[in-house]
PDB file of C-alpha atoms in Angstrom:
ATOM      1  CA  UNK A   1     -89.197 -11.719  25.524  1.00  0.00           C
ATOM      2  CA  UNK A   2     -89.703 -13.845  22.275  1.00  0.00           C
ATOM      3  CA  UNK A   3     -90.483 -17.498  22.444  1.00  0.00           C
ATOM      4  CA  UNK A   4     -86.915 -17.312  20.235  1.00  0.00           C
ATOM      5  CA  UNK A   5     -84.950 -15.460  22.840  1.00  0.00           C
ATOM      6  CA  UNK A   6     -86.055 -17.912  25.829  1.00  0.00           C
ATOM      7  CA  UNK A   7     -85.196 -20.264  24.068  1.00  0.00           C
ATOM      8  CA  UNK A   8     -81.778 -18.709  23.252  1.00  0.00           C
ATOM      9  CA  UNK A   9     -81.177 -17.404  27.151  1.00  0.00           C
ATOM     10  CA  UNK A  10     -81.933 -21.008  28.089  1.00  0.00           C
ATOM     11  CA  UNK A  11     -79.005 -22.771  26.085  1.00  0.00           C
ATOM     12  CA  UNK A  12     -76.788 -20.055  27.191  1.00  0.00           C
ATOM     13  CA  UNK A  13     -77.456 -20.538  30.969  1.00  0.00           C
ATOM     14  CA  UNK A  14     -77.443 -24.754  30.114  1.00  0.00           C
ATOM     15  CA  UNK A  15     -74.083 -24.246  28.683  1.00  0.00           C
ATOM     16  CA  UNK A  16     -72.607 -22.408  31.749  1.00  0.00           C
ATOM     17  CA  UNK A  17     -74.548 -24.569  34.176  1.00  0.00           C
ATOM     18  CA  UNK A  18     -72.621 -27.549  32.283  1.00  0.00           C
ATOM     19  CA  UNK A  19     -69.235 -25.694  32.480  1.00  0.00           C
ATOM     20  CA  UNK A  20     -69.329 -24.990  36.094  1.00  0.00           C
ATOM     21  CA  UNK A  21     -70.226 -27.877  36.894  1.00  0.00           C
ATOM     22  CA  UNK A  22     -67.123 -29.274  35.591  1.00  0.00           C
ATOM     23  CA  UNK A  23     -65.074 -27.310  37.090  1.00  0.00           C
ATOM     24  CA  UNK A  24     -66.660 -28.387  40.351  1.00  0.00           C
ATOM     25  CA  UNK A  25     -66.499 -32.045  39.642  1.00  0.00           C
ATOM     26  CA  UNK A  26     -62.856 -31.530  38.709  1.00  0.00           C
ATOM     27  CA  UNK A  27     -62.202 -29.939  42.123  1.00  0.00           C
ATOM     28  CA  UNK A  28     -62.362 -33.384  43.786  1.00  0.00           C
ATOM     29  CA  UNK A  29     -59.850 -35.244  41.882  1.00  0.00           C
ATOM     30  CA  UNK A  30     -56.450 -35.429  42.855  1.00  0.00           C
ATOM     31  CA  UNK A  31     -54.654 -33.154  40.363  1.00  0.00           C
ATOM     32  CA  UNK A  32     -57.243 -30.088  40.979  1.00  0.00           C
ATOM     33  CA  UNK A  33     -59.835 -28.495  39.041  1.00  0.00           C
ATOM     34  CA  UNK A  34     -60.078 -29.659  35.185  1.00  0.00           C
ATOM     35  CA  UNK A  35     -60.048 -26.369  32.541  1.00  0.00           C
ATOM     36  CA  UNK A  36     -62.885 -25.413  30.689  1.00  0.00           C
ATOM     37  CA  UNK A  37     -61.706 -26.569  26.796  1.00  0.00           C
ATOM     38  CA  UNK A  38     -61.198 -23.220  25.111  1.00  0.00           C
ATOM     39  CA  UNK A  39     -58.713 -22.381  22.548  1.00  0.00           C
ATOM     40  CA  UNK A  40     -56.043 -19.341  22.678  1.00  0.00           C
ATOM     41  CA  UNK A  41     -58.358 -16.528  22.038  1.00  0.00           C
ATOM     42  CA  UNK A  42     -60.576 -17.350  24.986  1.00  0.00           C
ATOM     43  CA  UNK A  43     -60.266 -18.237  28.622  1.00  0.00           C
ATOM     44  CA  UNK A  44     -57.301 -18.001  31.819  1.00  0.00           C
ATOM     45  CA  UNK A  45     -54.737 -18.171  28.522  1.00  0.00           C
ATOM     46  CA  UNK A  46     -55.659 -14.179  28.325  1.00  0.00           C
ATOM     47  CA  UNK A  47     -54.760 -13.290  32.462  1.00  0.00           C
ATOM     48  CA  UNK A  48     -50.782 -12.998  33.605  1.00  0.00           C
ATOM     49  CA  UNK A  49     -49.476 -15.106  35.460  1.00  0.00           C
ATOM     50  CA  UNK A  50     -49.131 -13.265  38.374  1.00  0.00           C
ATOM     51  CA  UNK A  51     -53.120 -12.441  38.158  1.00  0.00           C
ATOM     52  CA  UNK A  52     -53.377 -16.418  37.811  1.00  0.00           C
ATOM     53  CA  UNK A  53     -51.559 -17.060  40.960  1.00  0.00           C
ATOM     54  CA  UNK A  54     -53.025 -14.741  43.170  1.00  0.00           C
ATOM     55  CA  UNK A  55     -56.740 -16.684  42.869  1.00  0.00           C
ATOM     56  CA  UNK A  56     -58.364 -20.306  43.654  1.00  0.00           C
ATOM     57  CA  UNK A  57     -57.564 -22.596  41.273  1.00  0.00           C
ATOM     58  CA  UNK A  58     -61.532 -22.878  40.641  1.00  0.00           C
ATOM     59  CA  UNK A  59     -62.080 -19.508  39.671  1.00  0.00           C
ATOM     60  CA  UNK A  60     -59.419 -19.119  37.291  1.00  0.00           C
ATOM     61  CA  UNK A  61     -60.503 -22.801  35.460  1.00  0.00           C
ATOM     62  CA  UNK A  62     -63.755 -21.657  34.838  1.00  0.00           C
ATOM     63  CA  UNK A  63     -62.706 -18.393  33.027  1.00  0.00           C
ATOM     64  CA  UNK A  64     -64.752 -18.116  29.198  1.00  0.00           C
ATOM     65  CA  UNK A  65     -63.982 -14.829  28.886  1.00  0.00           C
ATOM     66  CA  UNK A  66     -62.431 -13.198  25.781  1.00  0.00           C
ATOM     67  CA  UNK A  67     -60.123 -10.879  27.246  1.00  0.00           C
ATOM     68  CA  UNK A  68     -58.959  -9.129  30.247  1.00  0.00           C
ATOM     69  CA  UNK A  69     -61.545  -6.799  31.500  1.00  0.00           C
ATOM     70  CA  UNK A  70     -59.566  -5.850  35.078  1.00  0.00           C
ATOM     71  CA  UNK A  71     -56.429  -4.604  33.549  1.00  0.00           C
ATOM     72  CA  UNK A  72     -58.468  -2.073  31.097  1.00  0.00           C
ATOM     73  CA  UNK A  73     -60.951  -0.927  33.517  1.00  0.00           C
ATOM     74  CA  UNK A  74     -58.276   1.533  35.647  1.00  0.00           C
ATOM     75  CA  UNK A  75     -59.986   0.580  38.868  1.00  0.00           C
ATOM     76  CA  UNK A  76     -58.818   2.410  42.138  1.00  0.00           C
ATOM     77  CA  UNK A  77     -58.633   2.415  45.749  1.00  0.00           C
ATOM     78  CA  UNK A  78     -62.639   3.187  47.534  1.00  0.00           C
ATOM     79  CA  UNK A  79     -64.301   2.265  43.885  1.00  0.00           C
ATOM     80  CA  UNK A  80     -67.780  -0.038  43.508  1.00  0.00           C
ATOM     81  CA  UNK A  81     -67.305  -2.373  40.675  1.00  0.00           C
ATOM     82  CA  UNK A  82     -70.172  -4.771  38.798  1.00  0.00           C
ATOM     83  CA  UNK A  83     -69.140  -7.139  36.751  1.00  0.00           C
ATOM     84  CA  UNK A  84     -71.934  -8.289  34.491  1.00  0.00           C
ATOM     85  CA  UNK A  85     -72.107 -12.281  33.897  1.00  0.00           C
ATOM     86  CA  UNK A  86     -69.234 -12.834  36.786  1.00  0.00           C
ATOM     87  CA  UNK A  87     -69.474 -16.778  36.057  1.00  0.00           C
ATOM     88  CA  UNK A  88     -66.791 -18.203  38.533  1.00  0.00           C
ATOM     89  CA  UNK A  89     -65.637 -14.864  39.965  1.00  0.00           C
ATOM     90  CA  UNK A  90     -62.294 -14.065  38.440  1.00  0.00           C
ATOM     91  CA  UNK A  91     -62.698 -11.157  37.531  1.00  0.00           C
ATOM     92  CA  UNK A  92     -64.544 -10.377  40.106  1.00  0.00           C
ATOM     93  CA  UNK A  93     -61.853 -11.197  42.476  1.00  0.00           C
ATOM     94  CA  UNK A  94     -59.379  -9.586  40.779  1.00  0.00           C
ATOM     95  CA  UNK A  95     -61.669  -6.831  40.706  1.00  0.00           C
ATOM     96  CA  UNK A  96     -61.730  -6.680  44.579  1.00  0.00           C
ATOM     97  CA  UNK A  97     -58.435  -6.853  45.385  1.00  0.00           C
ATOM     98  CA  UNK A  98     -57.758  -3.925  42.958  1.00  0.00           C
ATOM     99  CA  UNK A  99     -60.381  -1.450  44.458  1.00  0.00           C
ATOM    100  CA  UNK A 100     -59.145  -2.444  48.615  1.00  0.00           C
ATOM    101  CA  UNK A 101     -61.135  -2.873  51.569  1.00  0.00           C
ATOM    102  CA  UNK A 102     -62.492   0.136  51.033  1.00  0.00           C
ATOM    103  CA  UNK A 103     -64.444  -0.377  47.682  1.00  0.00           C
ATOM    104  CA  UNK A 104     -66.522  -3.483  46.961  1.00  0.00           C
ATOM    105  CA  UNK A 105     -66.629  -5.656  44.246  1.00  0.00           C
ATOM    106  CA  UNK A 106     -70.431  -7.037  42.970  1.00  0.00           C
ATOM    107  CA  UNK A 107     -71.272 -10.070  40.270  1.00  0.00           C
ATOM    108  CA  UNK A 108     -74.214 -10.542  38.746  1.00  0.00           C
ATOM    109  CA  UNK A 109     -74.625 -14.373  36.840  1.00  0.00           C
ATOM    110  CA  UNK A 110     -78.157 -15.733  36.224  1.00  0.00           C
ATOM    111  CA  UNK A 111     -76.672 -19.320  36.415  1.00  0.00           C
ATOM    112  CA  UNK A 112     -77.152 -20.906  40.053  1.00  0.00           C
ATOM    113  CA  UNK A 113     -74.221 -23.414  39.404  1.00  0.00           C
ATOM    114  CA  UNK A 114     -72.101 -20.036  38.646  1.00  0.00           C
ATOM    115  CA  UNK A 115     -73.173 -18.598  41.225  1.00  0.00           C
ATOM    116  CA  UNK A 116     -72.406 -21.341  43.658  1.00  0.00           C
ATOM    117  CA  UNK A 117     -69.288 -21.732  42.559  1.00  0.00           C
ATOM    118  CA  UNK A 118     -68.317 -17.754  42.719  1.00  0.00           C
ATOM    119  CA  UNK A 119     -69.141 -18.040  46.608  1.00  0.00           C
ATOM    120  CA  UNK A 120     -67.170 -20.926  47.034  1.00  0.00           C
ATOM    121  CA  UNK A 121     -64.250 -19.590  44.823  1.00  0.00           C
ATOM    122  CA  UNK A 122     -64.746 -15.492  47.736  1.00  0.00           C
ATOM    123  CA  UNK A 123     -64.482 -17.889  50.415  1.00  0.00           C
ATOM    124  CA  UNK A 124     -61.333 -19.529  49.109  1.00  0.00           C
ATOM    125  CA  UNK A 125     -59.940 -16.205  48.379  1.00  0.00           C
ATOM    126  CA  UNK A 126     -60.957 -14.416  51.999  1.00  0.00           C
ATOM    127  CA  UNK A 127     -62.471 -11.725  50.231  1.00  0.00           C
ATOM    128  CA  UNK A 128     -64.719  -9.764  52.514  1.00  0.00           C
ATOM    129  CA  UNK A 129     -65.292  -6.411  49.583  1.00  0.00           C
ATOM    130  CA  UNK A 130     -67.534  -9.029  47.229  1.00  0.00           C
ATOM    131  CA  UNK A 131     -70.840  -9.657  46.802  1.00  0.00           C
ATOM    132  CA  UNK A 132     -72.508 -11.986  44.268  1.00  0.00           C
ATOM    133  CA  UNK A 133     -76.316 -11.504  43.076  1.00  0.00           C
ATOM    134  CA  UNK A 134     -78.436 -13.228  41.589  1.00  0.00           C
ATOM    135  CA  UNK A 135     -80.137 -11.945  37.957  1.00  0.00           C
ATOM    136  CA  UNK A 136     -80.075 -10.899  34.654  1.00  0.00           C
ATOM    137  CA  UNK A 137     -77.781  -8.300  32.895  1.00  0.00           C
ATOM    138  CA  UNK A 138     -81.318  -6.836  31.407  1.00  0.00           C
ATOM    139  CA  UNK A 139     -82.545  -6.061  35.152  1.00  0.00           C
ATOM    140  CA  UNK A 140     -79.668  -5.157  37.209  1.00  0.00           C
ATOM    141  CA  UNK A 141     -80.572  -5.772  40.592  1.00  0.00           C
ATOM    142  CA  UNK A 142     -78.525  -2.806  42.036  1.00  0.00           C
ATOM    143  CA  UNK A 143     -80.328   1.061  42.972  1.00  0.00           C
ATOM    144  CA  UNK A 144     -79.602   3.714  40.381  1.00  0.00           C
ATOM    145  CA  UNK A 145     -75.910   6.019  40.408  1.00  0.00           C
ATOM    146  CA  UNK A 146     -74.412   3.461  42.522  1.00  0.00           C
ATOM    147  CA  UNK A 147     -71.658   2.587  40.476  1.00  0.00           C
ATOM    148  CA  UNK A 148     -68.574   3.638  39.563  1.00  0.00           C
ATOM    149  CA  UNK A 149     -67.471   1.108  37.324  1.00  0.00           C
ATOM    150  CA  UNK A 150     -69.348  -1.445  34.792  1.00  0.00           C
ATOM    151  CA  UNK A 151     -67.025  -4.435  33.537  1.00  0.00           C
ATOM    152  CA  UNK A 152     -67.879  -7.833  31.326  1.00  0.00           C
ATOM    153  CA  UNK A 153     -65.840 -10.085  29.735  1.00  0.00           C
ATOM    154  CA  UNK A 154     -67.231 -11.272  26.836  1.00  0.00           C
ATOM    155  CA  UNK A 155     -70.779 -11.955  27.797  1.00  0.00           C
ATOM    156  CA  UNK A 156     -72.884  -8.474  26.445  1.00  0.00           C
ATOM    157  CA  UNK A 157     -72.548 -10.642  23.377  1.00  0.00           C
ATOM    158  CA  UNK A 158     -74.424 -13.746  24.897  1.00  0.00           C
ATOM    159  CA  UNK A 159     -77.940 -11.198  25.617  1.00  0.00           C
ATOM    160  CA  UNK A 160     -80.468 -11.217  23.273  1.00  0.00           C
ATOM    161  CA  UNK A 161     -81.751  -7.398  24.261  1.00  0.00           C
ATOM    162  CA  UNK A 162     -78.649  -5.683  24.458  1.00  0.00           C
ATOM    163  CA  UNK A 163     -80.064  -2.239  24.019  1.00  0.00           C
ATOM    164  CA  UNK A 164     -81.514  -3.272  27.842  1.00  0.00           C
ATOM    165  CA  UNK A 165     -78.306  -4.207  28.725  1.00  0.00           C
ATOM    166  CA  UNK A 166     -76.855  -0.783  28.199  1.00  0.00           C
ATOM    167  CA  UNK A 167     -79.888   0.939  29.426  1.00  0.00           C
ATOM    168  CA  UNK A 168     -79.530  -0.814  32.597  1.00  0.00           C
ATOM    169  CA  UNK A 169     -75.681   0.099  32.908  1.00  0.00           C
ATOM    170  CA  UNK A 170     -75.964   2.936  32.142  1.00  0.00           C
ATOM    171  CA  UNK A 171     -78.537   3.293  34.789  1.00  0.00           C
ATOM    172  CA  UNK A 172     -76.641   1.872  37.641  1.00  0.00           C
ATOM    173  CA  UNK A 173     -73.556   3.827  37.040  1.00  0.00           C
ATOM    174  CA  UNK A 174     -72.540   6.957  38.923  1.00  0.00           C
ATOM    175  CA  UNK A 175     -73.000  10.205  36.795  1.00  0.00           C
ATOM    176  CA  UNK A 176     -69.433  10.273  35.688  1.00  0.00           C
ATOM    177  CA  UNK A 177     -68.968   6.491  35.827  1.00  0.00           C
ATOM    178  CA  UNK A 178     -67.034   4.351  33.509  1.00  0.00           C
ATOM    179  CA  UNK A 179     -67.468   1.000  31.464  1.00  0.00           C
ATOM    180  CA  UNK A 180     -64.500  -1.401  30.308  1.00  0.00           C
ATOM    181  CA  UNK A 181     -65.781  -4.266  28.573  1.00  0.00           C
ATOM    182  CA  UNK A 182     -64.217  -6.905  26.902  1.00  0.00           C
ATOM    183  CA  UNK A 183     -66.317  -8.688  24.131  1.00  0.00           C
ATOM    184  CA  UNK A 184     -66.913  -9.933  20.712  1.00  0.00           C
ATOM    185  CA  UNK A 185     -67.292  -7.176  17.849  1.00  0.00           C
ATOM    186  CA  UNK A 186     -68.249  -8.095  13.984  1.00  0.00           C
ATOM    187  CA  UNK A 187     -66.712  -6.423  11.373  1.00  0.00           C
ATOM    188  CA  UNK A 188     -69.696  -3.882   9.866  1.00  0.00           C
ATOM    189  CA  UNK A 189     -69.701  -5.621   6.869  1.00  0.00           C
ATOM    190  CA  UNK A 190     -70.919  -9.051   8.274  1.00  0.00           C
ATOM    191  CA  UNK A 191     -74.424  -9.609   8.020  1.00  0.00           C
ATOM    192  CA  UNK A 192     -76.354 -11.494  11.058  1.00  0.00           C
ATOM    193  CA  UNK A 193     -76.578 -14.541   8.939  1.00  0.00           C
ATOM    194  CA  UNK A 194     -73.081 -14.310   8.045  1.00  0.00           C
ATOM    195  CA  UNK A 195     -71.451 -14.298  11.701  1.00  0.00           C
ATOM    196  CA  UNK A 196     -74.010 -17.390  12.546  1.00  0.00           C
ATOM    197  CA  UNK A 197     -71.586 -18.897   9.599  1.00  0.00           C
ATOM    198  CA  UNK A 198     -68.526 -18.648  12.183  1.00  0.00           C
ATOM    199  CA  UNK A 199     -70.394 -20.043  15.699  1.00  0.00           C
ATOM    200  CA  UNK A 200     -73.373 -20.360  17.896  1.00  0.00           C
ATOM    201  CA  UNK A 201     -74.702 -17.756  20.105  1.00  0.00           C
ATOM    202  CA  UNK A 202     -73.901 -19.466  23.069  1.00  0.00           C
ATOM    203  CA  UNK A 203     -70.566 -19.374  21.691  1.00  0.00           C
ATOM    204  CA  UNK A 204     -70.184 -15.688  21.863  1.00  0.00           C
ATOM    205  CA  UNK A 205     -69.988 -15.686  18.270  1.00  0.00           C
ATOM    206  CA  UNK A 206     -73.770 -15.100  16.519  1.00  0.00           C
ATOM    207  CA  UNK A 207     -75.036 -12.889  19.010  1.00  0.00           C
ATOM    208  CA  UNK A 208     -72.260 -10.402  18.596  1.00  0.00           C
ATOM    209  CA  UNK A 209     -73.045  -6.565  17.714  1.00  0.00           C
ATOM    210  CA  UNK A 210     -70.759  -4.938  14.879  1.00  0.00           C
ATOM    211  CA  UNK A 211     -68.535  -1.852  15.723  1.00  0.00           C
ATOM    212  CA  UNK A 212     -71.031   0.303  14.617  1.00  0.00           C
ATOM    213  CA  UNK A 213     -74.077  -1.350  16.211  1.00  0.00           C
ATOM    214  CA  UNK A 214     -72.196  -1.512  19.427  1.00  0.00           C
ATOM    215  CA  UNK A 215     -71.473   2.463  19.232  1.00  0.00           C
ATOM    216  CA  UNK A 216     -74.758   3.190  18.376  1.00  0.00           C
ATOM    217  CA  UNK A 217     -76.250   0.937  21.216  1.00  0.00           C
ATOM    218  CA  UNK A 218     -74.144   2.864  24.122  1.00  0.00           C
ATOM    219  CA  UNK A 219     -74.888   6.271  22.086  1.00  0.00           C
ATOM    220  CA  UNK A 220     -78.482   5.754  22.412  1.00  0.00           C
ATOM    221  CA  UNK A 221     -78.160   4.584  26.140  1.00  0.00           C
ATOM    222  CA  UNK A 222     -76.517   8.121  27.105  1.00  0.00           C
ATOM    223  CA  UNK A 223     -72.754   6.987  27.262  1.00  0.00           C
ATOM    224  CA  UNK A 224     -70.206   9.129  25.890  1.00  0.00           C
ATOM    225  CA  UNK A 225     -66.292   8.945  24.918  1.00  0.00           C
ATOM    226  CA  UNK A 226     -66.418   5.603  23.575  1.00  0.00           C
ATOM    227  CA  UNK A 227     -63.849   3.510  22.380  1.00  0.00           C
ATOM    228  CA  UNK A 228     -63.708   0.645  20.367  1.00  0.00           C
ATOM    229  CA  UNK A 229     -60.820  -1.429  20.115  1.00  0.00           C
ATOM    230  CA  UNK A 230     -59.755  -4.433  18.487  1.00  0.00           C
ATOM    231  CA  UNK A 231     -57.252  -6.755  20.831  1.00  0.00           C
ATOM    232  CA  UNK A 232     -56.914 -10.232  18.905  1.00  0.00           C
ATOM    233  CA  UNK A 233     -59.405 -12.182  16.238  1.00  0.00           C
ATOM    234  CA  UNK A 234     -61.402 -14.631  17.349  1.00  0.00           C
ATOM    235  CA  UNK A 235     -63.011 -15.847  13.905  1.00  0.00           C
ATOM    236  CA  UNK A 236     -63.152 -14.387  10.187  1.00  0.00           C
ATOM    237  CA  UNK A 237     -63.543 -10.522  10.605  1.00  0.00           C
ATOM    238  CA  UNK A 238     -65.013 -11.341  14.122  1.00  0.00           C
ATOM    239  CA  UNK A 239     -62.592  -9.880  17.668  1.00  0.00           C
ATOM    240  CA  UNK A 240     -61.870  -9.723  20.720  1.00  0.00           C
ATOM    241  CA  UNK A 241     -61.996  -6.109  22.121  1.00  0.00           C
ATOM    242  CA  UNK A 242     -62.039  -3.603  24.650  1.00  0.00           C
ATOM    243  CA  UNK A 243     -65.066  -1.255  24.678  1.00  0.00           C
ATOM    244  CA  UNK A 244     -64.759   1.649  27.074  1.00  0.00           C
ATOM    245  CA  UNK A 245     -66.971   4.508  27.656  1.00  0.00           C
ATOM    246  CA  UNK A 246     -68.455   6.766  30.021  1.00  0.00           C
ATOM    247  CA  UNK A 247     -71.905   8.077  31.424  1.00  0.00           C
ATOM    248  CA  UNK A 248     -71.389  12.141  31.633  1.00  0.00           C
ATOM    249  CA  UNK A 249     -71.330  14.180  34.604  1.00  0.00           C
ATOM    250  CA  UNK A 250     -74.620  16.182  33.770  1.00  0.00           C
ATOM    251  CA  UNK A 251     -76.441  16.675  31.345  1.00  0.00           C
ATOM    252  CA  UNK A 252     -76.949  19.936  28.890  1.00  0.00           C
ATOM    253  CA  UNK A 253     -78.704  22.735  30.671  1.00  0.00           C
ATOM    254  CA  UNK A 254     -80.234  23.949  27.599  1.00  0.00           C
ATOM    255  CA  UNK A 255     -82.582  21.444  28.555  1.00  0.00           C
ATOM    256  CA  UNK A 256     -83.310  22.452  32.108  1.00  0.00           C
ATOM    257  CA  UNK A 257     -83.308  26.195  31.787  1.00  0.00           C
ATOM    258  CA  UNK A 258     -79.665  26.619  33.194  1.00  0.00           C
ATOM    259  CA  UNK A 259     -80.609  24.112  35.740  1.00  0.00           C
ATOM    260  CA  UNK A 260     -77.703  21.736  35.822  1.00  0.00           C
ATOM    261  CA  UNK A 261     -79.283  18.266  36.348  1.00  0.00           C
ATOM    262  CA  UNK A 262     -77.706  14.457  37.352  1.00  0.00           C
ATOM    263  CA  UNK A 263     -78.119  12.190  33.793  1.00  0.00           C
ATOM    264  CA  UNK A 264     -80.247   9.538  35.197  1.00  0.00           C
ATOM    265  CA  UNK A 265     -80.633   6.446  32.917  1.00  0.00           C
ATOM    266  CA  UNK A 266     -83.891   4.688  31.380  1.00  0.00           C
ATOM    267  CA  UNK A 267     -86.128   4.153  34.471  1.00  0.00           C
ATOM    268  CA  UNK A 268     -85.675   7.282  36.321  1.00  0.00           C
ATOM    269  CA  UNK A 269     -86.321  11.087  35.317  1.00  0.00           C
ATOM    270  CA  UNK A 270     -83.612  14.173  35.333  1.00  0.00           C
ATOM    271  CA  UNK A 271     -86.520  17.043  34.368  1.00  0.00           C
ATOM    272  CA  UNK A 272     -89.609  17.621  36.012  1.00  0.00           C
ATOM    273  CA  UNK A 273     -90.551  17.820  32.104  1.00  0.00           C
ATOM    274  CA  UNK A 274     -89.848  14.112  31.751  1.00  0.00           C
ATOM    275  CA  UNK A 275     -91.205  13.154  35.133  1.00  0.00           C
ATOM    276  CA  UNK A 276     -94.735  14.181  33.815  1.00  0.00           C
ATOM    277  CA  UNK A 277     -94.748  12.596  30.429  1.00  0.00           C
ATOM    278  CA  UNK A 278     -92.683   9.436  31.970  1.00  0.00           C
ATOM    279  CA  UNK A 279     -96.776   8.264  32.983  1.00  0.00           C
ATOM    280  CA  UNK A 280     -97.949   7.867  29.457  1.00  0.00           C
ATOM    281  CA  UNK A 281     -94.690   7.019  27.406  1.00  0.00           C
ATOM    282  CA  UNK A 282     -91.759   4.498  27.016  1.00  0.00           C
ATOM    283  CA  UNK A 283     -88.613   5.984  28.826  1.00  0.00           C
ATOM    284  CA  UNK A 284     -86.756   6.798  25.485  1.00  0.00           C
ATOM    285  CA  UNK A 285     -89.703   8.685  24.534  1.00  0.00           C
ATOM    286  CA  UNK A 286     -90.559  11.045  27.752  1.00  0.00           C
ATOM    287  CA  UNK A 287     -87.060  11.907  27.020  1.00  0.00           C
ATOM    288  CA  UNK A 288     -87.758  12.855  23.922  1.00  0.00           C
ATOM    289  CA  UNK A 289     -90.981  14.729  24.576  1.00  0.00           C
ATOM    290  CA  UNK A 290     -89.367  16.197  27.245  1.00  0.00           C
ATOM    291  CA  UNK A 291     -86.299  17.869  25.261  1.00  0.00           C
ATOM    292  CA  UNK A 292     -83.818  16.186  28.375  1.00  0.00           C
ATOM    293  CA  UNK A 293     -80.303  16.816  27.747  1.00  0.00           C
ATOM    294  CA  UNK A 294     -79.356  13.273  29.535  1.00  0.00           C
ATOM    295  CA  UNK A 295     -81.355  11.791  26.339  1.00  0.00           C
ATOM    296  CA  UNK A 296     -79.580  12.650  23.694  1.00  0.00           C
TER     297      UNK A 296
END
C-alpha cells in the first residue's frame, strides 16, 4: 500500500471513528442518540419506516450509507450474508432478521469505535444470527465459498484497491453467490480530477469508480450478470446505485477437459493446471497461464 493510500485509509477510518463516536455520546442524553449530519441522498432518510422502527435507535443514527442495500439484495430464509464496512450494524441487522435463525448475518468494519458500537447496537436488538469481525474489505477475514450473499452500502467507494475488494468477494462467495451493493458511480465521462471537484474521498465522492470501471472491475474478478443501476444523484453526473452481480456456478469445461470445476476466486486454484503455475505467478496470471475457465 502507497504512503498515499495510508494516508487516505487513515482519514477514512478517523472520520467514522469521529461519527460513531457521536452517536455514542448522543446515546446518553435525554432525547436519544444525535443523527449523523447527512443530507437527503445519504443516510436513515433512504430506509422505510417500518425498517427504521424495527432497530435500536443507535444503529439506525449512525447510518452513512447511500442507499438501501437489504431491500435489493433478495435475501432468504437459511442464507449467510457479509456486509462489507457494516459501521453501526443496520444493515446488518436488517440483514439478520431477513435471512431467520437459520442463516447468519456477518460485518466486517476496520473502525474499533464501529465496531463497538455494532455489538452494542446486536445486543440491543437480541440478535443471536450476527457476527461482527474485525478487518479490511481488501482481506476478508472469512474461508473461501462461504457465502451466499455480498452487500455494502456505499463504502466499495471509500477503498483505495478496489480491484482487491472484488477479488476478495468474489472469493468468499459461494459458487453461484450473489452481490447487491449500493454505492457511488461517476458518469464515464468524469475524469479522476474532475469528481475530486464535487467531494473528498472520505466523502464517498473522489474515490468513486465510473460505470464502466466498476463493470470492468467485477468482470475481471470473475462475476457475471451484472447490473448497474442508477437510483438518485448525489452530485454533478455522480449517483447513488445498485450494483448487482453474480459469481457463476462453474466454470467452462473447455478449460478442464470436460471436467466441470467450482470457480474459486484469486487465492485459491480450480485446475490442477493453475495449482502448478500458482508457485511462480500472481493469481490473475496462473489463471492465465493456466487457460482456467473461472478466469476469464
Amino acid at each position: 500500500m502507497t504512503e498515499q493510500s495510508t494516508d487516505l485509509r487513515e482519514t477514512v477510518r478517523q472520520r467514522y471513528a469521529a461519527a460513531a463516536i457521536q452517536v455514542t455520546e448522543g446515546g446518553n442524553a435525554c432525547c436519544g442518540p444525535a443523527a449523523i449530519e447527512t443530507d437527503d441522498n445519504f443516510g436513515p432518510a433512504l430506509y422505510a419506516d417500518g425498517e427504521r422502527d424495527e432497530l435500536p435507535a443507535e444503529a439506525v443514527a449512525a447510518s452513512l450509507g447511500c442507499g438501501n442495500p437489504t431491500a435489493v439484495a433478495d435475501l432468504h430464509e437459511g442464507e449467510r450474508v457479509l456486509d462489507l464496512g457494516s459501521g453501526g450494524g443496520i444493515d446488518v441487522l436488517l440483514s439478520a432478521r431477513r435471512v431467520g435463525p437459520t442463516g447468519k448475518a456477518y460485518g466486517l468494519d476496520m473502525t474499533e469505535e464501529m465496531l463497538s458500537l455494532a455489538l452494542a447496537n446486536q445486543q440491543k436488538a437480541g440478535a443471536t444470527n450476527v457476527e461482527f469481525l474485525m478487518g479490511t474489505i481488501e482481506a476478508i477475514p472469512l474461508p473461501a465459498n462461504t457465502i451466499d450473499v455480498v452487500i455494502s452500502n456505499c463504502v466499495i467507494n471509500l477503498s483505495t484497491d478496489k480491484a482487491a475488494v472484488f477479488a476478495e468477494t468474489f472469493r468468499v462467495l459461494k459458487p453461484g453467490g450473489r452481490i447487491g451493493v449500493s454505492d457511488v458511480v461517476a458518469d464515464d465521462t468524469l475524469t479522476p480530477d474532475l469528481r475530486a471537484e464535487r467531494g473528498d474521498h472520505a466523502g464517498c465522492i473522489a474515490g468513486a469508480l465510473s460505470f464502466a470501471e466498476y463493470r470492468h472491475g467485477l468482470e475481471a474478478a470473475g462475476f457475471t450478470h451484472i447490473e448497474i443501476t442508477p437510483s438518485h444523484p448525489v452530485a454533478d453526473g455522480m449517483h447513488s446505485a445498485v450494483i448487482r452481480a453474480a459469481k457463476p456456478q462453474t466454470t467452462d469445461t473447455s478449460a478442464t477437459g470436460g471436467v466441470t470445476a467450482t470457480c474459486c476466486g484469486v487465492t485459491a486454484c480450480c485446475t490442477p493446471a493453475e495449482q502448478s503455475t500458482a508457485a511462480t505467478a500472481p493469481p490473475a496470471g496462473a489463471k492465465a497461464a493456466a487457460g482456467c475457465g473461472c478466469g476469464n
